[in-house]
Coordinates of C-alpha atoms and ligand atoms in Angstrom, one line a residue:
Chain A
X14 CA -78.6 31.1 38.6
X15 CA -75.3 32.0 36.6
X16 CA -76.1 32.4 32.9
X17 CA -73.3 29.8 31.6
X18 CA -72.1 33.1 29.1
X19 CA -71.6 35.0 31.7
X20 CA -68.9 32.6 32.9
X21 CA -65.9 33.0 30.9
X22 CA -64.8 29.9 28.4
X23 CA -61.4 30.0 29.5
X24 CA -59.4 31.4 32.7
X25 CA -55.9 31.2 33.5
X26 CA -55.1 32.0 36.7
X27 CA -51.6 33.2 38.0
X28 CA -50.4 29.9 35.3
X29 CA -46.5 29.0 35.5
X30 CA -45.1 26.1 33.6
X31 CA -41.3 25.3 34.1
X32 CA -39.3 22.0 32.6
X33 CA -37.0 19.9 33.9
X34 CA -34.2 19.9 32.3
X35 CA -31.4 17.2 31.7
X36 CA -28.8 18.4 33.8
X37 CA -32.1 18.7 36.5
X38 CA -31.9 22.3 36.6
X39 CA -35.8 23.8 36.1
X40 CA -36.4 25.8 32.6
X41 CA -39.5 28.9 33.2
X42 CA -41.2 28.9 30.3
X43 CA -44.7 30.2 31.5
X44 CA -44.8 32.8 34.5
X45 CA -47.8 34.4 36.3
X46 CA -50.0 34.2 33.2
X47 CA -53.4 35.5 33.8
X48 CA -56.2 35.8 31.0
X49 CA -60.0 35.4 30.5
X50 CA -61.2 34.8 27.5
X51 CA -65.5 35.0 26.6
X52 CA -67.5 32.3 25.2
X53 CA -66.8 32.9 21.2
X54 CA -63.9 35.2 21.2
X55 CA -61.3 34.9 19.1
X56 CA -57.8 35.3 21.4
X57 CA -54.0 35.0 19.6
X58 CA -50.9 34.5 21.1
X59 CA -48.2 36.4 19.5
X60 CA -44.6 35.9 20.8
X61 CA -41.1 35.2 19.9
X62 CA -39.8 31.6 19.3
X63 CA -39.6 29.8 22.8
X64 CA -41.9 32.2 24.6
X65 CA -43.9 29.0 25.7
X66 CA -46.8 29.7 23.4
X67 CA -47.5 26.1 22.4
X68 CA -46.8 25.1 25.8
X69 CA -49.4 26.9 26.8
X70 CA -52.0 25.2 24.3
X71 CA -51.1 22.2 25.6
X72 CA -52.0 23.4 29.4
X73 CA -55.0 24.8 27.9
X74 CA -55.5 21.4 25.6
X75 CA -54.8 19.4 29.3
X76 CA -51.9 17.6 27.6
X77 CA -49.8 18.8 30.2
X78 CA -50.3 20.2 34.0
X79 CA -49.0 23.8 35.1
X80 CA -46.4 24.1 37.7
X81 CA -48.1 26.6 39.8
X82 CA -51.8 28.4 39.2
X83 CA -55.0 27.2 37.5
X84 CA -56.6 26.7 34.3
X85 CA -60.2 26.5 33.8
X86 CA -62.6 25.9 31.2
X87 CA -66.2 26.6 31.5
X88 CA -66.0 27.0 35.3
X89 CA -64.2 23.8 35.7
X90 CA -60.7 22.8 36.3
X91 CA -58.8 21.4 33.5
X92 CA -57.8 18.1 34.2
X93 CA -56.8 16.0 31.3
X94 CA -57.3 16.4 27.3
X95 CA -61.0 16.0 26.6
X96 CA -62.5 16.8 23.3
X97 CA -64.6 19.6 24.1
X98 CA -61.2 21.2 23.4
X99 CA -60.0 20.5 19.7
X100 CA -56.1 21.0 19.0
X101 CA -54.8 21.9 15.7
X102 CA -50.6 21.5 14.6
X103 CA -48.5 23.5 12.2
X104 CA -48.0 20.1 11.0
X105 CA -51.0 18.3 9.4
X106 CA -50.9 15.3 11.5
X107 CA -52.8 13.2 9.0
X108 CA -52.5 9.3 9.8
X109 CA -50.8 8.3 6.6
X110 CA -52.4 5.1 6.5
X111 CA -55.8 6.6 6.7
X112 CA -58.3 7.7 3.9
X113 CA -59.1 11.4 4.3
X114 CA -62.6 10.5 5.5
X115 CA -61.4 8.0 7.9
X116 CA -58.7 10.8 9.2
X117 CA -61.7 13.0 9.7
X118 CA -63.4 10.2 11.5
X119 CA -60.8 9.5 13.5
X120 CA -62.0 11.6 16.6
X121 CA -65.3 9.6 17.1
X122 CA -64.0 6.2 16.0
X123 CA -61.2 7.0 19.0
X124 CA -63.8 7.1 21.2
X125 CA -65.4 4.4 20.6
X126 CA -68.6 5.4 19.1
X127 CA -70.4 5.2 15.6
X128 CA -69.8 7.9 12.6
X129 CA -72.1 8.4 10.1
X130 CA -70.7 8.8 6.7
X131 CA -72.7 11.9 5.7
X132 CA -71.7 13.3 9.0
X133 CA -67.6 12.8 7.6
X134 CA -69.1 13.9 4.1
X135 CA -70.4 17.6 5.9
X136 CA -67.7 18.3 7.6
X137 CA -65.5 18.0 4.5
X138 CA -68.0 19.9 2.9
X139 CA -67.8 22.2 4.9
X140 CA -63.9 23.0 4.7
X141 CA -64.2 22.2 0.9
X142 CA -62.5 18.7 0.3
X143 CA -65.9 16.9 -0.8
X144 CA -64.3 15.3 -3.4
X145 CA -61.2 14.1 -1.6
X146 CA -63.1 12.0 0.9
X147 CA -61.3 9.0 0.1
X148 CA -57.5 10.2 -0.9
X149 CA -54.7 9.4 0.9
X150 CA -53.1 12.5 2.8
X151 CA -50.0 12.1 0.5
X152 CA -52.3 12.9 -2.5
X153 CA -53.0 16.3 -1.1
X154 CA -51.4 19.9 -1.1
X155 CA -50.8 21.6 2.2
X156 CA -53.7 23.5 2.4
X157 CA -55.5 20.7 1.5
X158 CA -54.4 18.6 4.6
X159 CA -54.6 21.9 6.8
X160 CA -58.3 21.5 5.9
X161 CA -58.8 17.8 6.6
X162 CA -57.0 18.9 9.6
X163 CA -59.6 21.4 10.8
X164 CA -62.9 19.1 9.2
X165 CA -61.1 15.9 11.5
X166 CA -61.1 18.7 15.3
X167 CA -64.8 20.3 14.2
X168 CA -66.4 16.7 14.1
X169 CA -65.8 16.6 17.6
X170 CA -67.9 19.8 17.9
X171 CA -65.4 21.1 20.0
X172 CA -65.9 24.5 22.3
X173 CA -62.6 25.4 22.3
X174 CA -60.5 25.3 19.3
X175 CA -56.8 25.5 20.3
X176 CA -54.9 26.3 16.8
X177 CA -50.6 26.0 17.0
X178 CA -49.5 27.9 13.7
X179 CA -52.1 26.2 11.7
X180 CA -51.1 28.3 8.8
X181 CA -47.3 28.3 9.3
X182 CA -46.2 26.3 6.6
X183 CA -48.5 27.2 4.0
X184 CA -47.4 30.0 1.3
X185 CA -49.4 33.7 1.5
X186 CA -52.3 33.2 -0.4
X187 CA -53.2 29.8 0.5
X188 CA -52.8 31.5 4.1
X189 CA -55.1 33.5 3.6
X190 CA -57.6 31.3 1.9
X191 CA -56.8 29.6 4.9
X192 CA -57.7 32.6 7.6
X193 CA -61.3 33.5 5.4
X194 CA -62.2 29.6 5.7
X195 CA -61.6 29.3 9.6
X196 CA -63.5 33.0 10.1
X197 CA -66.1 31.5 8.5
X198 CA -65.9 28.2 10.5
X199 CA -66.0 29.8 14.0
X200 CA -67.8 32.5 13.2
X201 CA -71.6 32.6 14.7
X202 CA -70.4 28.5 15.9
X203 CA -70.3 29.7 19.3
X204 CA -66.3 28.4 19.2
X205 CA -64.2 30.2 21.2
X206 CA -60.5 30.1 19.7
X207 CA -56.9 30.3 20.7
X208 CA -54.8 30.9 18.0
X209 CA -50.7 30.8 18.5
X210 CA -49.5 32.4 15.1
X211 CA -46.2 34.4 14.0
X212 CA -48.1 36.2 11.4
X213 CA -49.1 39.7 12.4
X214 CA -51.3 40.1 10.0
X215 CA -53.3 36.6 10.3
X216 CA -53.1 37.7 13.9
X217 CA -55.1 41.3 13.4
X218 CA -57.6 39.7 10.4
X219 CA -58.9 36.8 12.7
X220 CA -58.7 38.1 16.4
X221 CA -60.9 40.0 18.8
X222 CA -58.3 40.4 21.0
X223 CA -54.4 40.3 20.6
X224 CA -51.7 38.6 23.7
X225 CA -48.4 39.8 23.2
X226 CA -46.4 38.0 25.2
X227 CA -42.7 38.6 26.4
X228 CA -39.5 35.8 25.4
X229 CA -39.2 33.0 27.7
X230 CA -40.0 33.0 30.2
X231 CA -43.2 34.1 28.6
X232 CA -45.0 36.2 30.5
X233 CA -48.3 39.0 29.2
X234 CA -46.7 42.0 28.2
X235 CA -49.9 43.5 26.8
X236 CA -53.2 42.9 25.5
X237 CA -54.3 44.9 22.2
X238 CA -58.3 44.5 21.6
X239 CA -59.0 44.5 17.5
X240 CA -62.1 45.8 17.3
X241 CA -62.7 45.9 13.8
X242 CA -65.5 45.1 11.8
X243 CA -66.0 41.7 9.6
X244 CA -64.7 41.0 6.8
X245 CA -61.7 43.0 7.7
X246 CA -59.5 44.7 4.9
X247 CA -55.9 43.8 5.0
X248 CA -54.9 47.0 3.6
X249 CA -57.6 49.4 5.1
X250 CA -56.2 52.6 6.6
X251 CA -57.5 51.4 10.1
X252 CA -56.3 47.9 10.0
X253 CA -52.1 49.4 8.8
X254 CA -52.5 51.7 11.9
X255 CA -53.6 49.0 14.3
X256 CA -50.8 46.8 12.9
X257 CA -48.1 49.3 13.2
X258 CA -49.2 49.6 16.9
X259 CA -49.3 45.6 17.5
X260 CA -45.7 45.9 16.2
X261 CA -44.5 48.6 18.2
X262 CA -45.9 46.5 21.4
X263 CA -44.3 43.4 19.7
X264 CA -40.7 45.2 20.2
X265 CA -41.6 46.4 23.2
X266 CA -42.2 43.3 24.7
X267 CA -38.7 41.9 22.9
X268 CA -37.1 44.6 24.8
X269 CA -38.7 43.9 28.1
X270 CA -38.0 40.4 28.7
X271 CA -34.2 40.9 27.5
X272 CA -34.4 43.7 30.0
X273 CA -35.9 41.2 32.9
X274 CA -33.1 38.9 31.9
X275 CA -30.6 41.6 32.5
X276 CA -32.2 42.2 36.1
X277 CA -32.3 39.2 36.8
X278 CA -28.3 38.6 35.9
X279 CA -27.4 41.4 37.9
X280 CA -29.2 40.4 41.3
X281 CA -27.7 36.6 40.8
X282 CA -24.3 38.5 40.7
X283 CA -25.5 40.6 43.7
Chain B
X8 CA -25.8 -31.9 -8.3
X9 CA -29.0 -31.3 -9.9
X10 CA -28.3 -34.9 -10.6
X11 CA -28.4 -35.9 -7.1
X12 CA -31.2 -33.8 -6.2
X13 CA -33.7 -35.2 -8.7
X14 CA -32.4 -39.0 -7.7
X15 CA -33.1 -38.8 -4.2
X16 CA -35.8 -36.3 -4.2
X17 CA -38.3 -38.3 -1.7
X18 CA -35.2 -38.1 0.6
X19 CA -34.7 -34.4 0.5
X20 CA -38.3 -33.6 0.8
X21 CA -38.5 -35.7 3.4
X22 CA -35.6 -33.7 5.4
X23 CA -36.6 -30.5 3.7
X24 CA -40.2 -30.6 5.7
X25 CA -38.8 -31.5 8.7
X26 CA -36.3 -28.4 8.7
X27 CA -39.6 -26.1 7.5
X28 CA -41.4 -27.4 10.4
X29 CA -39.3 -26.7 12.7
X30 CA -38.3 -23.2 11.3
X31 CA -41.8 -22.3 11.0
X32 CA -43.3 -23.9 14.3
X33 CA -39.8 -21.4 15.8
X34 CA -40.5 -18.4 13.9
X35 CA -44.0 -18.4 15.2
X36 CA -43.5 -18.8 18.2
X37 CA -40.3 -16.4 18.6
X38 CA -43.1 -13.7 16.9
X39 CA -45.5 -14.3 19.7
X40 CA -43.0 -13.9 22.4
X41 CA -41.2 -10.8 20.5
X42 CA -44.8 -9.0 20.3
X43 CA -45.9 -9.4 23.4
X44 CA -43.0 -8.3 25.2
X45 CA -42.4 -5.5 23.3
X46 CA -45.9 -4.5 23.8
X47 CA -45.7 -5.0 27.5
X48 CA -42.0 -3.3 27.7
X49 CA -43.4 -0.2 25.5
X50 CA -46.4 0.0 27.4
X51 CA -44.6 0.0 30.9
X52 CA -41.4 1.9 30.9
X53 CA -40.6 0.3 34.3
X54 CA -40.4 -2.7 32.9
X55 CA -38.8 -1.2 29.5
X56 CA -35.7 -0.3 31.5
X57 CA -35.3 -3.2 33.5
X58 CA -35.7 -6.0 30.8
X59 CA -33.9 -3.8 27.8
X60 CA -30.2 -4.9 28.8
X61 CA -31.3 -8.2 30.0
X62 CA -32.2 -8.5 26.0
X63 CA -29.5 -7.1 24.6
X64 CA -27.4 -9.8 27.1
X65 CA -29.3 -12.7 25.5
X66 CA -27.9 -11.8 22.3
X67 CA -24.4 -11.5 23.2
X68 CA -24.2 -15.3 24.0
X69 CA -23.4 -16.9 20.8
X70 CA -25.5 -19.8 19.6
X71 CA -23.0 -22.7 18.6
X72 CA -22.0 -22.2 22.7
X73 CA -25.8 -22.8 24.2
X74 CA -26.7 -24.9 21.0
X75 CA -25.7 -28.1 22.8
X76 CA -26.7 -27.2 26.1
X77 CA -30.9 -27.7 24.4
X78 CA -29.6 -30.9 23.8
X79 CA -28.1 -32.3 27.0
X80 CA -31.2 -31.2 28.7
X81 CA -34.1 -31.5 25.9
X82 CA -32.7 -34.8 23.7
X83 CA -32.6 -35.2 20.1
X84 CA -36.2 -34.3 19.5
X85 CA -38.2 -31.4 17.9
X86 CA -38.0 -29.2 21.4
X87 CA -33.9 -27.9 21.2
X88 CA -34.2 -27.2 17.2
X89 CA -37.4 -24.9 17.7
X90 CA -35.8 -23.4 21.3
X91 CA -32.6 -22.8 18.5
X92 CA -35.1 -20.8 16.1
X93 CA -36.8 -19.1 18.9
X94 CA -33.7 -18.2 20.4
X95 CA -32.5 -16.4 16.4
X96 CA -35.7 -15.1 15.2
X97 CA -36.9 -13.5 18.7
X98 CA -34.7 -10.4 19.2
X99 CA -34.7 -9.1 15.3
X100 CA -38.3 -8.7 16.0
X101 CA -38.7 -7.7 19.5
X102 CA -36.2 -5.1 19.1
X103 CA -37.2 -3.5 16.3
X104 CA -40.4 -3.3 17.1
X105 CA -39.4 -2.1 20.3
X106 CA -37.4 1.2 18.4
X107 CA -40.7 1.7 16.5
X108 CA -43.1 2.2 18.8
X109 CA -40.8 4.4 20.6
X110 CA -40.6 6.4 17.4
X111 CA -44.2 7.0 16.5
X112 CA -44.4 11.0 16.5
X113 CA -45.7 12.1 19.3
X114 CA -47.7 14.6 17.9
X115 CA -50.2 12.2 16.3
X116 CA -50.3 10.8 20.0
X117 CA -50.9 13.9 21.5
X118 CA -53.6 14.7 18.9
X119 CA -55.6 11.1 19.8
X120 CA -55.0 12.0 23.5
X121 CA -56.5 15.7 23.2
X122 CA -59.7 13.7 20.9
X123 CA -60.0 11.7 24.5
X124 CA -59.1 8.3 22.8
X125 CA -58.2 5.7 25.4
X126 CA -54.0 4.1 25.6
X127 CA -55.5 0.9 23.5
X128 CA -57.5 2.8 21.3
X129 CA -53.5 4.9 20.9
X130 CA -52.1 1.2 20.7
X131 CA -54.6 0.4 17.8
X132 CA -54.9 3.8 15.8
X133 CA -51.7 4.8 15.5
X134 CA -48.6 3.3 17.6
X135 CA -49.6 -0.2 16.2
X136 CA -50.1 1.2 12.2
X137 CA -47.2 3.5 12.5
X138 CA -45.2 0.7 13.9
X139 CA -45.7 -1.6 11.2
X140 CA -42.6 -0.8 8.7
X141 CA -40.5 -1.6 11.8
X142 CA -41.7 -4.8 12.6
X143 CA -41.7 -5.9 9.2
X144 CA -38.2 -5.0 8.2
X145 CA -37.5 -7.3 12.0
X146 CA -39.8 -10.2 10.4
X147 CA -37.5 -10.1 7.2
X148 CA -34.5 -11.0 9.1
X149 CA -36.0 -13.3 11.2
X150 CA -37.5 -15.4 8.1
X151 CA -34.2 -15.3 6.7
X152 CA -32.3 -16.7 10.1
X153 CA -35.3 -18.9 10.8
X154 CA -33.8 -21.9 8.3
X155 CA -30.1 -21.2 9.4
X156 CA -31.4 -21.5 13.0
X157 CA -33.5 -25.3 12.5
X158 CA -30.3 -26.1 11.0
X159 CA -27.3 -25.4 13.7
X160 CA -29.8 -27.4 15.6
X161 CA -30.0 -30.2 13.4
X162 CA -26.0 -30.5 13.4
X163 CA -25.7 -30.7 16.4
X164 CA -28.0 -33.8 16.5
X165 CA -30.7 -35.4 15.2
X166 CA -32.7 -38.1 13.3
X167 CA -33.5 -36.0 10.3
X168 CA -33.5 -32.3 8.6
X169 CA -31.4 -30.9 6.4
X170 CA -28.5 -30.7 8.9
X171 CA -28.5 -33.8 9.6
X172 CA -28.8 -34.9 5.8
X173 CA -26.0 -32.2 5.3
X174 CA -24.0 -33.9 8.1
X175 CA -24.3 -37.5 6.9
X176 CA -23.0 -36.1 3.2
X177 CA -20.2 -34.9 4.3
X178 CA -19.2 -37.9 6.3
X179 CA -19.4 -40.1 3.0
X180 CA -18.1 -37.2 0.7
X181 CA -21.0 -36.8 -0.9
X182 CA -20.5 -33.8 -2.3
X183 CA -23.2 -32.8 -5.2
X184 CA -25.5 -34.1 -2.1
X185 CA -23.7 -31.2 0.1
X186 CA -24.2 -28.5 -2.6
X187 CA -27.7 -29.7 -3.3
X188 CA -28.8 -28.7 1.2
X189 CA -27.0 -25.8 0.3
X190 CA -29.0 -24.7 -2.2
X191 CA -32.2 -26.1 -0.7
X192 CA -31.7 -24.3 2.4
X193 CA -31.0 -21.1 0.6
X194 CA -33.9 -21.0 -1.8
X195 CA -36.0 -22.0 1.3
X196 CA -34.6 -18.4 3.2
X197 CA -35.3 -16.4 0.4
X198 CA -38.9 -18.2 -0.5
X199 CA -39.7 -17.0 3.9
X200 CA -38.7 -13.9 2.9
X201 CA -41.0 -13.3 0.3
X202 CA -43.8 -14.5 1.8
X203 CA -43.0 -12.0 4.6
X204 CA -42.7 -9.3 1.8
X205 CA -45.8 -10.2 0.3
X206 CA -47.7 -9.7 3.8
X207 CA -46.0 -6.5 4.0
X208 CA -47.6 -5.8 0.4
X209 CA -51.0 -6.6 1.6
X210 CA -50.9 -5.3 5.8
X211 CA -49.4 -1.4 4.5
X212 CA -51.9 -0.7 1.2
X213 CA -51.0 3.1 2.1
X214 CA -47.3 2.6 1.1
X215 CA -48.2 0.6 -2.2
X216 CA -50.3 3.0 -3.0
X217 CA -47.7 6.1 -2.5
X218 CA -44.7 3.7 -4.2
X219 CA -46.9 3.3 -7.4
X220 CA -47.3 7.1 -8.1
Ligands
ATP312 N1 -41.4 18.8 27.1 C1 -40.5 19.7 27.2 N2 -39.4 19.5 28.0 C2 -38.4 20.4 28.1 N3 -38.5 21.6 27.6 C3 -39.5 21.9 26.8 C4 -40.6 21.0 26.6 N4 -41.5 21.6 25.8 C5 -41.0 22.8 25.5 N5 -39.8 23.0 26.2 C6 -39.1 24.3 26.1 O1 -39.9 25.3 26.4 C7 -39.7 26.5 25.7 C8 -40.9 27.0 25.0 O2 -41.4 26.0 24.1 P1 -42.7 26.3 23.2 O3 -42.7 25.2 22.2 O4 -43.8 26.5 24.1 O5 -42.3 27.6 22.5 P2 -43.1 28.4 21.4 O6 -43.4 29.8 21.9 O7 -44.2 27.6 20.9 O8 -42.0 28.6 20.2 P3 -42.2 28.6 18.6 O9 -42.8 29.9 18.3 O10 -40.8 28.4 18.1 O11 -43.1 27.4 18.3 C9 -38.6 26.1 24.7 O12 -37.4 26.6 25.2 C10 -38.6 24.6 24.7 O13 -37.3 24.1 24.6
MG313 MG1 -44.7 26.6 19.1

């Protein structure tokens, strides 16, 4: 019998994702994207703007179906949204006209079933908003509904934890307040995560292994493994080096996909 | 005029109820028509697209034209006045709860989705909620028409309401009698339109409580 570990928690396979767009031509955003990622790693997405990176959470999430190719999770073909696989926005997304506790609740009561309040009450413990259980998200900072955010996708106890930019809109130091409090969320959980982030840093702090990804149509340009020990120094020799490289492929990948588009130019001409 | 009012008062209240009947038996049931088909048009696009002109059609035919129309075919009674409120009060409120549903971010949809929450658990959690400013801003206006409404139909005929008793003044010159519907009528809009405002205090404690900070 297969060890469930040994199958990986995520595989795309040869995943393309194109749009239709209003004047009924087809938009590529996604071509030929293949990645496996292990039960409990820690993948980002780095990418220009419009490289298809939160398209692809939403594949992964099951929010929307690839063109061509396969995506599965745990051995199984993603089908639909399913809560096993928690999504997290740039944007909050608190219900406005729910308590924070209810907001956290929200996932179970969705489905149906029961919630126990000192379940609610753990999980806000747990991202440290104990004492805002029953504020309205207008009465909170940024960070502060960010967390409520990430307490309202962990009650689920999801597997996979896709993250969009969770930390986008936050200012540097709450950002990175932000990055030690999900480290210590999905470490030793047995989540495995898939981060989308602009942030090279956030991106080289939280990751086990880096996707740099070409502009639209976004395709894998390369794959940077981080293979630093936790708690990783932002300013350790080690980690500047490592960053100078992820930004060196970063370019790199910049100037590929203009160069594709070139290519591509010149054989429609042709 | 306040001199008329207070001599004929059992007369006024007398019209006065039979106009709030009818305005509120209308409003009603224009609310229940407006909800459900804007449920069922939001719901089904289909059906969105077909009916969505159609709507906009209804509204294009003026009143005063059909008005009489209720009558020749459903008399003098209660029936043509409540058809005329129905006919006022429905598309304020179907319409604009219509725009709000379609309006509802669709992040905090997608987010229910990807939580595996089913299209009525959607409905309930957050298009309905979300919706709610919308469809009370349509309810205002449709309070506020709901009086006018009960009363084109009572000019055009009837045995008693305020447009008849407004009617029947003019006829003898009675004007203080005239002034005095006017008013009544008025204060009557504006008293629909606070109660609606009130429920909107008491259905959306989330923007009371951002409004008092
Ligand atoms: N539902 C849709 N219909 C049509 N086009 C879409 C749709 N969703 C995304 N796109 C297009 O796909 C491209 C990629 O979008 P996506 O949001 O995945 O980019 P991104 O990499 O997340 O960008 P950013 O870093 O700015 O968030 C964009 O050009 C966008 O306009
Ligand atoms: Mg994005």
């Amino acid at each position: 019998m297969v060890k469930e570990k040994e199958i990986p928690a995520v595989v795309l396979k040869e995943v393309s994702k194109a749009f239709q767009q209003r004047n009924g031509r087809l938009l590529p955003v996604l071509t030929d994207v293949n990645l496996q990622i292990a039960h409990g790693e820690f993948v980002t997405l780095l990418g220009p703007s419009g490289c298809g990176k939160s398209t692809l959470l939403r594949l992964l999430a099951g929010l929307d179906t690839p063109t061509a190719g396969e995506i599965s999770v745990f051995g199984s073909p993603v089908r639909g949204p399913h809560p096993e696989r928690g999504l997290v926005f740039q944007d909050p997304t608190l219900f406005p006209w729910l308590t924070v506790s209810q907001n956290v609740a929200l996932g179970p009561t969705a489905r149906g079933l029961g919630v126990r309040r000192e379940e609610v009450l753990q999980f806000l413990e747990r991202v440290g908003l104990a004492d805002f259980a029953s504020a309205f998200p207008h009465q909170l900072s940024g960070g502060m509904a960010q967390r409520a955010a990430l307490a309202r996708v962990l009650i689920n106890h999801p597997r996979v934890l896709l993250l969009d930019e969770p930390f986008g809109a936050l200012d540097a130091f709450t950002r990175m307040d932000m990055q030690n409090l999900l480290r210590s969320l999905v470490a030793g959980e047995e989540i495995t995560t898939v981060l989308v982030t602009h942030d090279v840093d956030e991106a080289l702090f939280l990751s086990d292994r880096i996707v740099v990804l070409t502009p639209r149509p976004g395709r894998i340009r390369a794959i940077m493994p981080v293979s630093l020990p936790h708690p990783r120094d932002r300013s350790a020799p080690a980690f500047l080096k490592l960053r100078g490289e992820l930004l060196r492929l970063f370019a790199q990948a910049q100037e590929a996909g203009r160069e594709g588009k070139a290519g591509r130019l010149t054989n429609a001409a042709g | 005029m306040l001199a008329a009012l207070g001599e004929g008062w059992p007369l006024f209240w007398k019209h006065t109820s039979v106009t709030l009947y009818e305005s509120l038996l209308g409003f009603v049931l224009a609310v229940v028509l407006a909800l459900a088909l804007a449920l069922t048009m939001d719901a089904l696009p289909l059906v969105r697209q077909a009916l969505y002109p159609l709507l906009v059609t209804t509204q294009t035919v003026p009143i005063i034209s059909v008005a009489p129309l209720f009558l020749i075919w459903f008399g003098y009674g209660l029936l043509p006045k409540v058809l005329v409120v129905v006919l006022v009060c429905f598309f304020p409120v179907a319409v604009s709860l219509l725009e709000s549903l379609a309006a509802v971010d669709p992040e905090l949809i997608d987010l229910l989705r990807s939580m595996g929450a089913s299209r009525m658990a959607q409905l309930r959690l957050v298009k309905l909620p979300a919706a709610l400013p919308g469809l009370f801003s349509g309810l205002k206006i449709a309070a506020t028409y709901s009086i006018m409404g009960a009363v084109i139909g009572e000019w055009l005929g009837a045995q008693a309401g305020l447009g008849y008793y407004m009617t029947l003044s003019q006829r003898s010159f009675a004007t203080p009698r005239v002034f005095a519907v006017i008013v009544i009528i008025t204060v009557l809009s504006l008293a629909l339109f606070k109660v609606i405002e009130l429920a909107e205090y008491f259905a959306m404690p989330w923007q009371r409580l951002r409004s008092e900070e």
